Coordinates of C-alpha atoms in Angstrom, one line a residue:
X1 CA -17.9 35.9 -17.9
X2 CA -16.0 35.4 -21.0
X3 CA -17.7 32.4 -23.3
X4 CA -13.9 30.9 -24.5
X5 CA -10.4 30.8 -23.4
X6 CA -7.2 30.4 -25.1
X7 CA -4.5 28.8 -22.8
X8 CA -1.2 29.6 -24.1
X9 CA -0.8 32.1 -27.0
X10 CA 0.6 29.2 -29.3
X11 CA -2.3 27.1 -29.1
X12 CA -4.6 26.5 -32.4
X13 CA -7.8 25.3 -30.3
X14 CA -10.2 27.2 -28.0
X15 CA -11.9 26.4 -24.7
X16 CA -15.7 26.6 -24.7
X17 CA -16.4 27.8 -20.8
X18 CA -20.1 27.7 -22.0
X19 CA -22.3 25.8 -24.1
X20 CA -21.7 27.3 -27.5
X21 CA -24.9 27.3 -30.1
X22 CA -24.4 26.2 -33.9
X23 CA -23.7 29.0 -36.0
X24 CA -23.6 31.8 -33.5
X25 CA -20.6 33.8 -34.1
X26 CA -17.9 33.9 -31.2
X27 CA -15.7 36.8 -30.6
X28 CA -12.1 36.7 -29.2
X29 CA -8.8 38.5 -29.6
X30 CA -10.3 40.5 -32.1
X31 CA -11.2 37.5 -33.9
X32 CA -14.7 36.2 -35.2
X33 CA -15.7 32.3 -35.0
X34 CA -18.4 30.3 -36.2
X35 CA -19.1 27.4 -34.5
X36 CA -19.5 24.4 -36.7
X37 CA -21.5 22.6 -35.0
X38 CA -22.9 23.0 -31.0
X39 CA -19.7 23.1 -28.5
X40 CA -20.4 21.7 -25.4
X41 CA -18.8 23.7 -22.3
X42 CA -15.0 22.6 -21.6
X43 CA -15.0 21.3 -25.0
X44 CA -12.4 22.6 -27.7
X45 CA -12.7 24.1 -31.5
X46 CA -10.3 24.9 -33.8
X47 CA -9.2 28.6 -34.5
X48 CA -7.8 27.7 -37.9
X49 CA -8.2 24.4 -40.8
X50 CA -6.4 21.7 -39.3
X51 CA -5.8 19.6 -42.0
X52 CA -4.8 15.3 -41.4
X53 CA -1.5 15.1 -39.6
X54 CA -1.8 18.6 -38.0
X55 CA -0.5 19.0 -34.4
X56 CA -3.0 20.1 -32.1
X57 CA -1.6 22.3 -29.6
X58 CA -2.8 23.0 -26.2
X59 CA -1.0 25.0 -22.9
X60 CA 1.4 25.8 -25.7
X61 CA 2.4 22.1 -26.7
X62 CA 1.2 18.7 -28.6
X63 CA -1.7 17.1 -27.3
X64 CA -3.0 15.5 -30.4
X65 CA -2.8 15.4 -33.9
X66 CA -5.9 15.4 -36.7
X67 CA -6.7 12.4 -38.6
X68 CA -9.9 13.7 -40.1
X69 CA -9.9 17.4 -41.3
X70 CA -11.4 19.5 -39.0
X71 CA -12.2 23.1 -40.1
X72 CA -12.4 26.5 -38.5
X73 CA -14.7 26.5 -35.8
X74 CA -14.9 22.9 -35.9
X75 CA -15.7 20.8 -32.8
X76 CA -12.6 18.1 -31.7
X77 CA -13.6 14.7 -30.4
X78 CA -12.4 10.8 -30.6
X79 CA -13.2 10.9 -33.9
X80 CA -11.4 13.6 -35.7
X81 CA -8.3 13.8 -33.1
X82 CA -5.8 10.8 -31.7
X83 CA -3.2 11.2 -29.0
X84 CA 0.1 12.4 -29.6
X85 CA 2.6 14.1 -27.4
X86 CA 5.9 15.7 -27.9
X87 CA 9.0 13.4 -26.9
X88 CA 11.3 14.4 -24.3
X89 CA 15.4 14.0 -23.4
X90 CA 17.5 15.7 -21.1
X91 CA 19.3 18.9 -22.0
X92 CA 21.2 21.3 -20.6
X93 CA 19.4 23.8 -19.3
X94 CA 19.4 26.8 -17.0
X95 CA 15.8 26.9 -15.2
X96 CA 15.6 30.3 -12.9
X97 CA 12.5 30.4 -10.5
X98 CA 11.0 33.0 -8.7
X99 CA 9.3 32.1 -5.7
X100 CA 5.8 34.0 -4.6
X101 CA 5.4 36.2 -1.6
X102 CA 5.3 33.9 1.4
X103 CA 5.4 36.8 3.8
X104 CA 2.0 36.5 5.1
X105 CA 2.4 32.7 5.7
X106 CA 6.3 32.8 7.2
X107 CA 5.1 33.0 10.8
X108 CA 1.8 30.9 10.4
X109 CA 1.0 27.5 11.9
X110 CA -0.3 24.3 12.1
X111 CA -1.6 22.1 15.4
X112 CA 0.0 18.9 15.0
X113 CA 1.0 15.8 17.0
X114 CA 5.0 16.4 16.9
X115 CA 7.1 12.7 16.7
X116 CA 10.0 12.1 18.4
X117 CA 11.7 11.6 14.6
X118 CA 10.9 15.3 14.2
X119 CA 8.0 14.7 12.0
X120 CA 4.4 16.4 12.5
X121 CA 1.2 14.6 12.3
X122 CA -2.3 16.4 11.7
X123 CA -4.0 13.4 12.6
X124 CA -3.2 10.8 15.4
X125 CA -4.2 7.2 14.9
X126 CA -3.2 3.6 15.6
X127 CA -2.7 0.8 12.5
X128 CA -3.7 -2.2 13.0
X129 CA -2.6 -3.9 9.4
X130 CA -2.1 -8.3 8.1
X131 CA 1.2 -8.6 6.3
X132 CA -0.5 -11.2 4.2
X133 CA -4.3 -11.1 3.0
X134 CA -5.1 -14.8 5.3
X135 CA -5.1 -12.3 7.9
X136 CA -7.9 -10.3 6.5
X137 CA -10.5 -11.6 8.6
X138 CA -8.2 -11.3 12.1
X139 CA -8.0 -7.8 11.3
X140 CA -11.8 -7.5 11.3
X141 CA -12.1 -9.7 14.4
X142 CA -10.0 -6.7 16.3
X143 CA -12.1 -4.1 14.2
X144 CA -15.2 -5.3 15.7
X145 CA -13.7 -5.8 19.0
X146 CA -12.4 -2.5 19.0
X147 CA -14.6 0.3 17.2
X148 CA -17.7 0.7 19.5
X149 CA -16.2 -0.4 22.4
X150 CA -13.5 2.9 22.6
X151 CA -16.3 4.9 20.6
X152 CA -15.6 4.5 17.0
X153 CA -17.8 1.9 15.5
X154 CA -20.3 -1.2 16.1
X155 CA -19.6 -3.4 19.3
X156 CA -19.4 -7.4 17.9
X157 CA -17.4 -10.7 18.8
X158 CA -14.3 -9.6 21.1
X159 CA -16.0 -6.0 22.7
X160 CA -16.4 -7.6 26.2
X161 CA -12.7 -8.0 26.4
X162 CA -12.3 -4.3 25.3
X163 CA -15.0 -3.2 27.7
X164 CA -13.4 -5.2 30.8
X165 CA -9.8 -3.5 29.9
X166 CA -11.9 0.0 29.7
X167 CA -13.7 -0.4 33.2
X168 CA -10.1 -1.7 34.7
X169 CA -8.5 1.6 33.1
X170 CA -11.1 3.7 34.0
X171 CA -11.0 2.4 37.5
X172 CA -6.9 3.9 37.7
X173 CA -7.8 7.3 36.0
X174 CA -10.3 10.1 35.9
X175 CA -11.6 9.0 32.5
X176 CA -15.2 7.7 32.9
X177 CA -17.1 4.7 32.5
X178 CA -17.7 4.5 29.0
X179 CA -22.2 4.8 29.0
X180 CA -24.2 1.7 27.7
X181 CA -26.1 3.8 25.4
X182 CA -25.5 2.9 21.4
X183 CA -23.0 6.5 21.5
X184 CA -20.1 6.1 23.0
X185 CA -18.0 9.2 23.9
X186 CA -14.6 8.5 23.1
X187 CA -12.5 7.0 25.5
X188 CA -9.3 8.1 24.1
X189 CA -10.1 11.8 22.8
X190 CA -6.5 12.6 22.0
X191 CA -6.4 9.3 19.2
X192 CA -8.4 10.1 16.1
X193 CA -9.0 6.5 15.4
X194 CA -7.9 2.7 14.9
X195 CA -7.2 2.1 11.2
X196 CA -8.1 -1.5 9.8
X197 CA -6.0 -1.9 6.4
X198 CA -6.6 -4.9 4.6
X199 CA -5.5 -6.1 1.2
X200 CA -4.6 -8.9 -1.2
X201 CA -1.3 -8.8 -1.1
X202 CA 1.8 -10.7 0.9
X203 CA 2.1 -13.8 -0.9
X204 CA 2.0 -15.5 -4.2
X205 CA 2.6 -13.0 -6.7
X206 CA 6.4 -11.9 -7.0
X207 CA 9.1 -11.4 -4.3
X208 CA 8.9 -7.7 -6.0
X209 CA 5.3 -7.6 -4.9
X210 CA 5.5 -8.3 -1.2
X211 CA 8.7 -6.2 -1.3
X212 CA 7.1 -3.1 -2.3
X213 CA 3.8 -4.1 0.0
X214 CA 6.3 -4.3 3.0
X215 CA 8.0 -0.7 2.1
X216 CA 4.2 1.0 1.4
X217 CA 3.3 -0.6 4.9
X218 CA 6.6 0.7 6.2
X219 CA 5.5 3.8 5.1
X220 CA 2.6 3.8 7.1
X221 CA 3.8 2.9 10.2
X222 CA 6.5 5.5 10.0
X223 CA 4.0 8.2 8.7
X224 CA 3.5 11.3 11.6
X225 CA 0.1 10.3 11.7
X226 CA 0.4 7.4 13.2
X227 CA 1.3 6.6 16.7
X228 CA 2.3 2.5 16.6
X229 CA 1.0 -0.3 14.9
X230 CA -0.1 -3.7 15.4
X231 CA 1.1 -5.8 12.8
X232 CA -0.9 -9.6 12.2
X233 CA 1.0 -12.3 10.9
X234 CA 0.3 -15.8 9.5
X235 CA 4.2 -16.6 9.5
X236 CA 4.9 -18.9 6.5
X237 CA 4.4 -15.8 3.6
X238 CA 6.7 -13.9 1.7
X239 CA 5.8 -10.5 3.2
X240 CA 7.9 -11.8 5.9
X241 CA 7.7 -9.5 9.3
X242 CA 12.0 -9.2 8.6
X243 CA 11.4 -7.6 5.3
X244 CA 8.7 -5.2 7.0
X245 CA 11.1 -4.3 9.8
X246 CA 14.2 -4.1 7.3
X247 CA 12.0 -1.5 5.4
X248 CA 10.8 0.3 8.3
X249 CA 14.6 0.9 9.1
X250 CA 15.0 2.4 5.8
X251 CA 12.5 5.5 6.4
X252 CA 13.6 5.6 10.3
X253 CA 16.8 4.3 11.3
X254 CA 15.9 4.5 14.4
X255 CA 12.5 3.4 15.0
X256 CA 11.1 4.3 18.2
X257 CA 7.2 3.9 17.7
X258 CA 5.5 0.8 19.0
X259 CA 5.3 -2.0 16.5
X260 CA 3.5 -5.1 18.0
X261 CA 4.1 -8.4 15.7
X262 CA 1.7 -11.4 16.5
X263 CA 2.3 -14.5 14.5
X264 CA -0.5 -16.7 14.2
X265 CA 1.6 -19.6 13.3
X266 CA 3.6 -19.3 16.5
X267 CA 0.8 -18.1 18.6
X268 CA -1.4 -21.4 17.9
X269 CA -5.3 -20.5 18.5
X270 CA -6.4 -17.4 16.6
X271 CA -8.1 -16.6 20.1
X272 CA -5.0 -16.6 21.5
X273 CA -3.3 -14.7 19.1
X274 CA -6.0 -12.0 19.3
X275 CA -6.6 -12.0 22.9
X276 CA -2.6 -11.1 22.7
X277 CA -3.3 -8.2 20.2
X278 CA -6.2 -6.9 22.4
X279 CA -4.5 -6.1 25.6
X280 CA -1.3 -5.3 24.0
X281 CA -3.2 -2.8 21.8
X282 CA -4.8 -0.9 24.2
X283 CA -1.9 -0.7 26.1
X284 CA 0.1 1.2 22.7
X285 CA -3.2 3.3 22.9
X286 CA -3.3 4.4 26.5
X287 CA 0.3 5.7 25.5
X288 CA -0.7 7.6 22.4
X289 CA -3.6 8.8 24.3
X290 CA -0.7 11.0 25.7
X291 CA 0.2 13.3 22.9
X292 CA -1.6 16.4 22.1
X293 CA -1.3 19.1 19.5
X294 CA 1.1 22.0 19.5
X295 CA 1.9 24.2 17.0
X296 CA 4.0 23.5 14.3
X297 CA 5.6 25.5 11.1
X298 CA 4.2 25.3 8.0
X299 CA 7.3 23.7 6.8
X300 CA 6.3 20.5 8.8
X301 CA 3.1 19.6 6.4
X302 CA 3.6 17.1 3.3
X303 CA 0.9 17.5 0.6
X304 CA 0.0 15.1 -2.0
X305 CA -1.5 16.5 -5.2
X306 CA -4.0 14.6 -7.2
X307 CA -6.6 14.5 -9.5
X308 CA -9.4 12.0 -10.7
X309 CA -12.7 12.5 -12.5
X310 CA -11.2 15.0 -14.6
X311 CA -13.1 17.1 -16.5
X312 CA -12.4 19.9 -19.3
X313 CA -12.3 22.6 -16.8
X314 CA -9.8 20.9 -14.2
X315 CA -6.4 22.2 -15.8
X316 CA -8.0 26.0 -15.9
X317 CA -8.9 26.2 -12.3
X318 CA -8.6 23.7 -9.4
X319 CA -5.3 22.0 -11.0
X320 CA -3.5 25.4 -11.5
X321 CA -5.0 26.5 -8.1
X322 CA -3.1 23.3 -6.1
X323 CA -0.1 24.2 -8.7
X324 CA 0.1 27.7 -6.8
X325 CA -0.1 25.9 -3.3
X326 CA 2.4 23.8 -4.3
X327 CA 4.7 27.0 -5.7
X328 CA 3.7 28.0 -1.7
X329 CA 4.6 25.3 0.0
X330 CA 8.1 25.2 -1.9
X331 CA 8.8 28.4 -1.1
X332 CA 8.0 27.8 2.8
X333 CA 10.2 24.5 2.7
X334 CA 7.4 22.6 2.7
X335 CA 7.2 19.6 0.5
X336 CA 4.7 18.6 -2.0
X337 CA 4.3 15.1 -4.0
X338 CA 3.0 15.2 -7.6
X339 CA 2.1 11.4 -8.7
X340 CA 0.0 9.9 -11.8
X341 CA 3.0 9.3 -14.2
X342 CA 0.8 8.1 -17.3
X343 CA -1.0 11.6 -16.7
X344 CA 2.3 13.0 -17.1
X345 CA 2.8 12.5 -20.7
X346 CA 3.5 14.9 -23.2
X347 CA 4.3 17.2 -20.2
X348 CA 7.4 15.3 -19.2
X349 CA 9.9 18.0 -21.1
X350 CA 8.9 20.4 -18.7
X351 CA 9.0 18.4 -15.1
X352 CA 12.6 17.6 -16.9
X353 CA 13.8 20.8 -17.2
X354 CA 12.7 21.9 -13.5
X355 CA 15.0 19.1 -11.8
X356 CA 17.6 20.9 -9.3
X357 CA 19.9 17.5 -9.9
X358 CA 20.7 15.7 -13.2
X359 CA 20.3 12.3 -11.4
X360 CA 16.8 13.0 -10.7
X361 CA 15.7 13.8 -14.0
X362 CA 17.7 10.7 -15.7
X363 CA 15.5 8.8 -13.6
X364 CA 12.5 10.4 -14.1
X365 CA 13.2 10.0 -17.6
X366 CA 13.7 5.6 -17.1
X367 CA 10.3 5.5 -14.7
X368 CA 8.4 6.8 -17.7
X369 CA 9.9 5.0 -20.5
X370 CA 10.0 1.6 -18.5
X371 CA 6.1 2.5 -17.3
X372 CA 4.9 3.1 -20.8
X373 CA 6.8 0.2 -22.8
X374 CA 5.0 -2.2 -19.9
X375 CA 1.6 -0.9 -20.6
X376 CA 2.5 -1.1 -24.0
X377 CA 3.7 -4.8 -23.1
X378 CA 0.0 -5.8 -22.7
X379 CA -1.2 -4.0 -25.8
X380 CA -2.1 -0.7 -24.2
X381 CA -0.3 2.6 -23.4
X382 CA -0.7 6.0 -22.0
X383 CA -3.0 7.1 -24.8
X384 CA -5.7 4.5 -23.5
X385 CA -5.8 6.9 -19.9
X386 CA -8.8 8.7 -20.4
X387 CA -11.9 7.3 -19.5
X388 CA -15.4 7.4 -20.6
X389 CA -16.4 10.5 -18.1
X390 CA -13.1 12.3 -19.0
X391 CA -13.5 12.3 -23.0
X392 CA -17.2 13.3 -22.4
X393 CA -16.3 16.3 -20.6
X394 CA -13.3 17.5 -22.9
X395 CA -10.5 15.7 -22.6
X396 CA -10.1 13.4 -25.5
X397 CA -6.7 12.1 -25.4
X398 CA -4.2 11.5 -22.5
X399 CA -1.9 14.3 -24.1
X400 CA -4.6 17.0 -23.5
X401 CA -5.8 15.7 -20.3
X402 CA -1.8 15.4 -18.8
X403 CA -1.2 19.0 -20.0
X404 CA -3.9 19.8 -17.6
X405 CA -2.8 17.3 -14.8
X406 CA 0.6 18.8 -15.0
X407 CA -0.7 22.1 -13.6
X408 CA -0.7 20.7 -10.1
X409 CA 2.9 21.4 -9.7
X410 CA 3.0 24.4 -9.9
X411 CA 6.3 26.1 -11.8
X412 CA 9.3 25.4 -9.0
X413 CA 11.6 23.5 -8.7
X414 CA 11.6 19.4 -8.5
X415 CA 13.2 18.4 -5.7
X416 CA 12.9 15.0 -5.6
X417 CA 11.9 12.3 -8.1
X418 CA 11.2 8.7 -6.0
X419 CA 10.1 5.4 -7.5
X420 CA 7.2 3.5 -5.5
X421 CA 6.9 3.1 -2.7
X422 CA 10.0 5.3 -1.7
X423 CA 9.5 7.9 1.0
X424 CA 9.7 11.9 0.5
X425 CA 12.9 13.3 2.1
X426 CA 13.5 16.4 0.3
X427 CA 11.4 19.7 0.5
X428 CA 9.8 21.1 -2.5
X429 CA 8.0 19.5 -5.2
X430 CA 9.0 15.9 -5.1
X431 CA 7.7 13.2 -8.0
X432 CA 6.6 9.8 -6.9
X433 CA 6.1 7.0 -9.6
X434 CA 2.4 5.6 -9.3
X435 CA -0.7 4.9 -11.8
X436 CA -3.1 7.4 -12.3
X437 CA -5.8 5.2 -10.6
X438 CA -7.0 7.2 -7.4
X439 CA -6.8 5.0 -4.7
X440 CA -3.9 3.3 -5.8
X441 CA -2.4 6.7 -6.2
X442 CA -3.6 8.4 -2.8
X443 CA -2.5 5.3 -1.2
X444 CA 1.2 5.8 -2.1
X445 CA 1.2 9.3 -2.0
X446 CA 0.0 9.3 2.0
X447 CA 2.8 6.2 1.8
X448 CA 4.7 8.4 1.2
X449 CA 4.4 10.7 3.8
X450 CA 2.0 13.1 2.3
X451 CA -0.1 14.4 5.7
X452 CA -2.5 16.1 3.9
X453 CA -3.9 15.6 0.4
X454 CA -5.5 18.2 -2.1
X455 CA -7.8 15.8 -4.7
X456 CA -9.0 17.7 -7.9
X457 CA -12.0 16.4 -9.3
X458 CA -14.5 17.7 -12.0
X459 CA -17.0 15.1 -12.2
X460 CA -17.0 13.9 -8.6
X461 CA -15.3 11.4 -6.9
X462 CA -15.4 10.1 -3.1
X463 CA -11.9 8.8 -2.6
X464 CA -10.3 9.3 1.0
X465 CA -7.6 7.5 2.9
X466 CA -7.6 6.4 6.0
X467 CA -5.2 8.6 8.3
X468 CA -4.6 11.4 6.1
X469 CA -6.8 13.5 5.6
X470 CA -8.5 14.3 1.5
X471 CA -9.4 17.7 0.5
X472 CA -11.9 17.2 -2.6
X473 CA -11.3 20.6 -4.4
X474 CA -13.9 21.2 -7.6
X475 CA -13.5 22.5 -10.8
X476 CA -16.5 24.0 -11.0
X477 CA -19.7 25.1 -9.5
X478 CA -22.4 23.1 -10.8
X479 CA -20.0 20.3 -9.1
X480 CA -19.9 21.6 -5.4
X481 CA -23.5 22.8 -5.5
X482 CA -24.5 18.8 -7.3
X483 CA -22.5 16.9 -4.7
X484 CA -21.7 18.7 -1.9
X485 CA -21.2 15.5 0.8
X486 CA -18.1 15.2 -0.5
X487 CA -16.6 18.6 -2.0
X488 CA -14.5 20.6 0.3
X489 CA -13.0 23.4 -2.1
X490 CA -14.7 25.1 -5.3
X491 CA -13.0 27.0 -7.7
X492 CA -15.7 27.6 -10.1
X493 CA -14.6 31.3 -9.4
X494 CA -11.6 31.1 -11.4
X495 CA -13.7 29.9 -14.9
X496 CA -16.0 32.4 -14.1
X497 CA -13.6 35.1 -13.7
X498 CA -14.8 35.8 -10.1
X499 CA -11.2 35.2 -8.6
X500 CA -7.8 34.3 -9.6
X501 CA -5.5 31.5 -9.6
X502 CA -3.2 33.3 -6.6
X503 CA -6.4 34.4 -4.5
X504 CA -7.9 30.3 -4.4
X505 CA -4.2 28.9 -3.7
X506 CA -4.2 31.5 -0.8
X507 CA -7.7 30.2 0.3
X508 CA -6.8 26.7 -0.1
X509 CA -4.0 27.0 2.2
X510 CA -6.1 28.4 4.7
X511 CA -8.3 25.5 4.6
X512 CA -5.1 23.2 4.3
X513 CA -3.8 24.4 8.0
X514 CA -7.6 24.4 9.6
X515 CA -7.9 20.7 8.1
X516 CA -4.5 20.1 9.3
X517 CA -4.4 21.6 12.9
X518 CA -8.0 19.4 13.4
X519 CA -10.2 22.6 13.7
X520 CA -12.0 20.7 10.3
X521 CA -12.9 17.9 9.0
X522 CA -13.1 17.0 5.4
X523 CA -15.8 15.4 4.1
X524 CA -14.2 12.2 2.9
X525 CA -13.2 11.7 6.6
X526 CA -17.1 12.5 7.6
X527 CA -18.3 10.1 5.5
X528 CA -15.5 7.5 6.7
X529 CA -14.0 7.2 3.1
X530 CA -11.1 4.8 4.3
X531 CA -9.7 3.5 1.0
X532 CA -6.8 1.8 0.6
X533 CA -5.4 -0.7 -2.3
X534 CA -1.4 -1.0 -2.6
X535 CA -0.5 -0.9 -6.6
X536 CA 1.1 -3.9 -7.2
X537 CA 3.4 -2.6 -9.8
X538 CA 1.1 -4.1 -12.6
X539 CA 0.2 -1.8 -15.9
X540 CA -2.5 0.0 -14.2
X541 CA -3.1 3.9 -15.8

């Protein structure tokens, strides 16, 4: 195992991969080094005198620049390095691409739950969802009613209604009683699940803010894995159910999944109201009861690419590995969503110059000026990204840790470039405006249609959604062997020169069309990681 790296043959700083002693000389490229001081792993020194006002450069561009001298061999923090970035514009360019060898995957499929809109689905679950947060605590009326009762939770307040409808369905079909012991089998084994979303959203605020909460809800309900919804109401807030329905129209025209509105306002008694939503409910899930997997190209799958608890290793292996899946999935007609726009920065030239259409990168351009000049509205910025567990593990300005992030797309072409909470449409590499925050960011990704999503993480991070499902993919191996509940993927191969960037995207794919076709479960799903918080277009990094 080699003890340092250097990324791009321009760059004036080397990569520690291990803990590097005081003193101890370092040999690279024919090159000798003396540490200046101890180098933690995934920690960078400088292979020259960087004197105040130097650039650092990193992956072959600006990710900082010195404002205390910092000699050869000397360690970079906080302290001796601030952010800076390379600006960006639109030029003329001519980007050529070409694509990897797919011919191994070209015939290979998925088991999904195919929707009549010609999506695939590799899960299949019913919504239940408030357009306004009073609702909150109706949605967890029906989640009590509901889990246990069909064999996916704790029986409470409204489960004797449930159990009645069971026994009278049961009574009709071959499916059995449902047992009185405290596990239930699964009366419905072809539905993954009823998903309870709540949030604080759908009034107050702006008209912007239950606009976009309507269209990431929209989103859901037209998302393949989802059979129908049951939307609760209160009536009288601005996340009005015609606003829902309006954006709902705008992702499927024709909208031919069941979409059951109850108004509380209209309906009087909230037991009335719920009593409604109960037998109406079961009813949508005796129907999608009635799908069951078949298989489905590779073409059909939607991957969101994220990372969070980034560490100094995550833009040498794991990121770069999802960047080769992505390069994959492009070249099967597949489509992939890269997100996190203030991890984006200094890397935007780049993203700019890989837009097939003009249009698309004159508005990627607007969505990260107009992002940054907001954050920097409330006396913050892009540069204020990293936090506490990302600078201790080697990434000590936003610059350095985006040159990293950026790796997840791979080197094709982009597609698509979509402002939140838009919906993917185009195959390839698609960008989607949202913070770098990871639920926020996972939530409008699998808005977007994303039916699977990769996660990168280097410190750790439990983060899953709740009908699509979260592969957690490590950066190294002291990670997936430190918390393995929740790590799917490691690729602590790669830094130790074990296995290469192409042989983990390969494997990663493999594990992407088990996870898909339902043969596996990830371990954010085990664990019933269901998170979900809609970004309400606020500065949040």
């Amino acid at each position: 195992m080699e003890k340092v790296l250097q990324i791009d043959p321009r760059d004036n700083v080397l990569v520690a991969l291990t803990n590097l002693a005081a003193g101890e000389p370092i040999s690279f490229a024919g090159e000798s080094y003396v540490p200046a001081t101890t180098i933690p792993a995934k920690h960078k020194f400088a292979i020259e005198d960087l004197a105040i006002g130097a650039k650092v450069i990193m992956y072959g561009g600006v990710v900082g620049r010195v404002r205390e001298a910092i000699p050869r061999g000397g360690l970079l923090s906080t302290r001796n390095v601030q952010h800076d970035a390379t600006d960006f514009a639109r030029v003329e360019t001519h980007f050529q691409w070409t694509p990897p060898d797919v011919t191994r995957w070209q015939h290979r499929t998925f088991a999904g739950y195919h929707r009549e809109d010609g999506q695939v689905g590799t899960r299949n679950y019913w919504l239940v969802i408030p357009l306004v947060f009073c609702e909150n605590r109706n949605v967890d009326a029906l989640r009590e009613a509901f889990e246990e009762e069909l064999g996916y939770g704790r029986p409470r307040k409204y489960s004797r209604q449930v159990r009645d409808l069971v026994q009278r369905y049961s009574q009709q079909t071959s499916v059995p009683q449902p047992p009185t012991s405290a596990t239930r089998e699964r009366i419905f084994p072809n539905v993954d699940g009823i998903r309870f979303l709540t949030h604080q959203g759908g009034c107050g605020g702006t008209r912007q803010d239950s606009q976009a909460l309507c269209g990431l809800l929209a989103g859901y309900i037209h998302h393949p894995n989802v059979a129908g919804a049951t939307v609760l109401s209160l009536g009288c807030q601005n996340a009005q159910a015609t606003t829902l329905f309006d954006e709902l129209r705008k992702r499927s025209p024709i909208n031919n999944k069941p979409v059951l509105l109850f108004d509380q306002q209209q309906s009087g008694l909230e037991t009335t109201m719920l009593s409604n939503a109960i037998e109406a409910t079961f009813e949508g899930l005796i129907e999608a009861n009635q799908l069951v997997r078949k298989p489905a190209p590779i073409s059909k799958l939607t991957v969101g690419l994220k990372c969070g608890g980034s560490d100094g290793f995550s833009g040498l292996s794991a990121n770069p590995a999802l960047g080769q899946v992505s390069d994959l999935l492009a070249a099967l007609r597949a489509k992939s969503i890269l997100s996190e726009f203030p991890e984006l920065c200094g890397s935007e030239q780049n993203l700019i110059d890989r837009c097939s259409n003009p249009d698309d990168a004159d508005r990627f351009i607007q969505l990260m000026r107009d992002y940054n000049a907001r954050a920097k509205a409330v006396h913050s910025g892009f540069e204020m990204n990293p936090s506490p567990g990302n600078i201790q593990d080697g990434l000590i300005t936003d610059a350095m840790k985006s040159a990293g992030a950026a790796r997840k797309s791979g080197i094709s072409p982009v597609r698509g470039v979509l402002d939140y909470p838009e919906y993917v449409t185009s195959d390839g590499l698609n960008l989607l405006c949202t913070p770098g925050n990871d639920v926020e960011c996972v939530t409008a990704q699998v808005g977007a249609g994303a039916n699977i999503v990769l996660f990168t993480t280097g410190l750790g991070t439990p983060t899953g959604n709740p009908i699509a499902p979260v592969i957690k993919v490590a950066t190294n191996t002291r990670l997936a062997e430190h918390m393995p509940d929740i790590i799917d993927v490691d690729t602590g191969a790669i830094i130790r020169g074990e296995a290469t960037i192409e042989q983990l995207g390969d494997s990663i794919l493999e594990t992407i069309l088990e996870v898909a076709s339902g043969i596996t479960h990830t371990k954010a799903e085990l664990l019933g990681q269901n998170d979900f918080i809609p970004w309400k277009r606020g500065v949040s990094l």
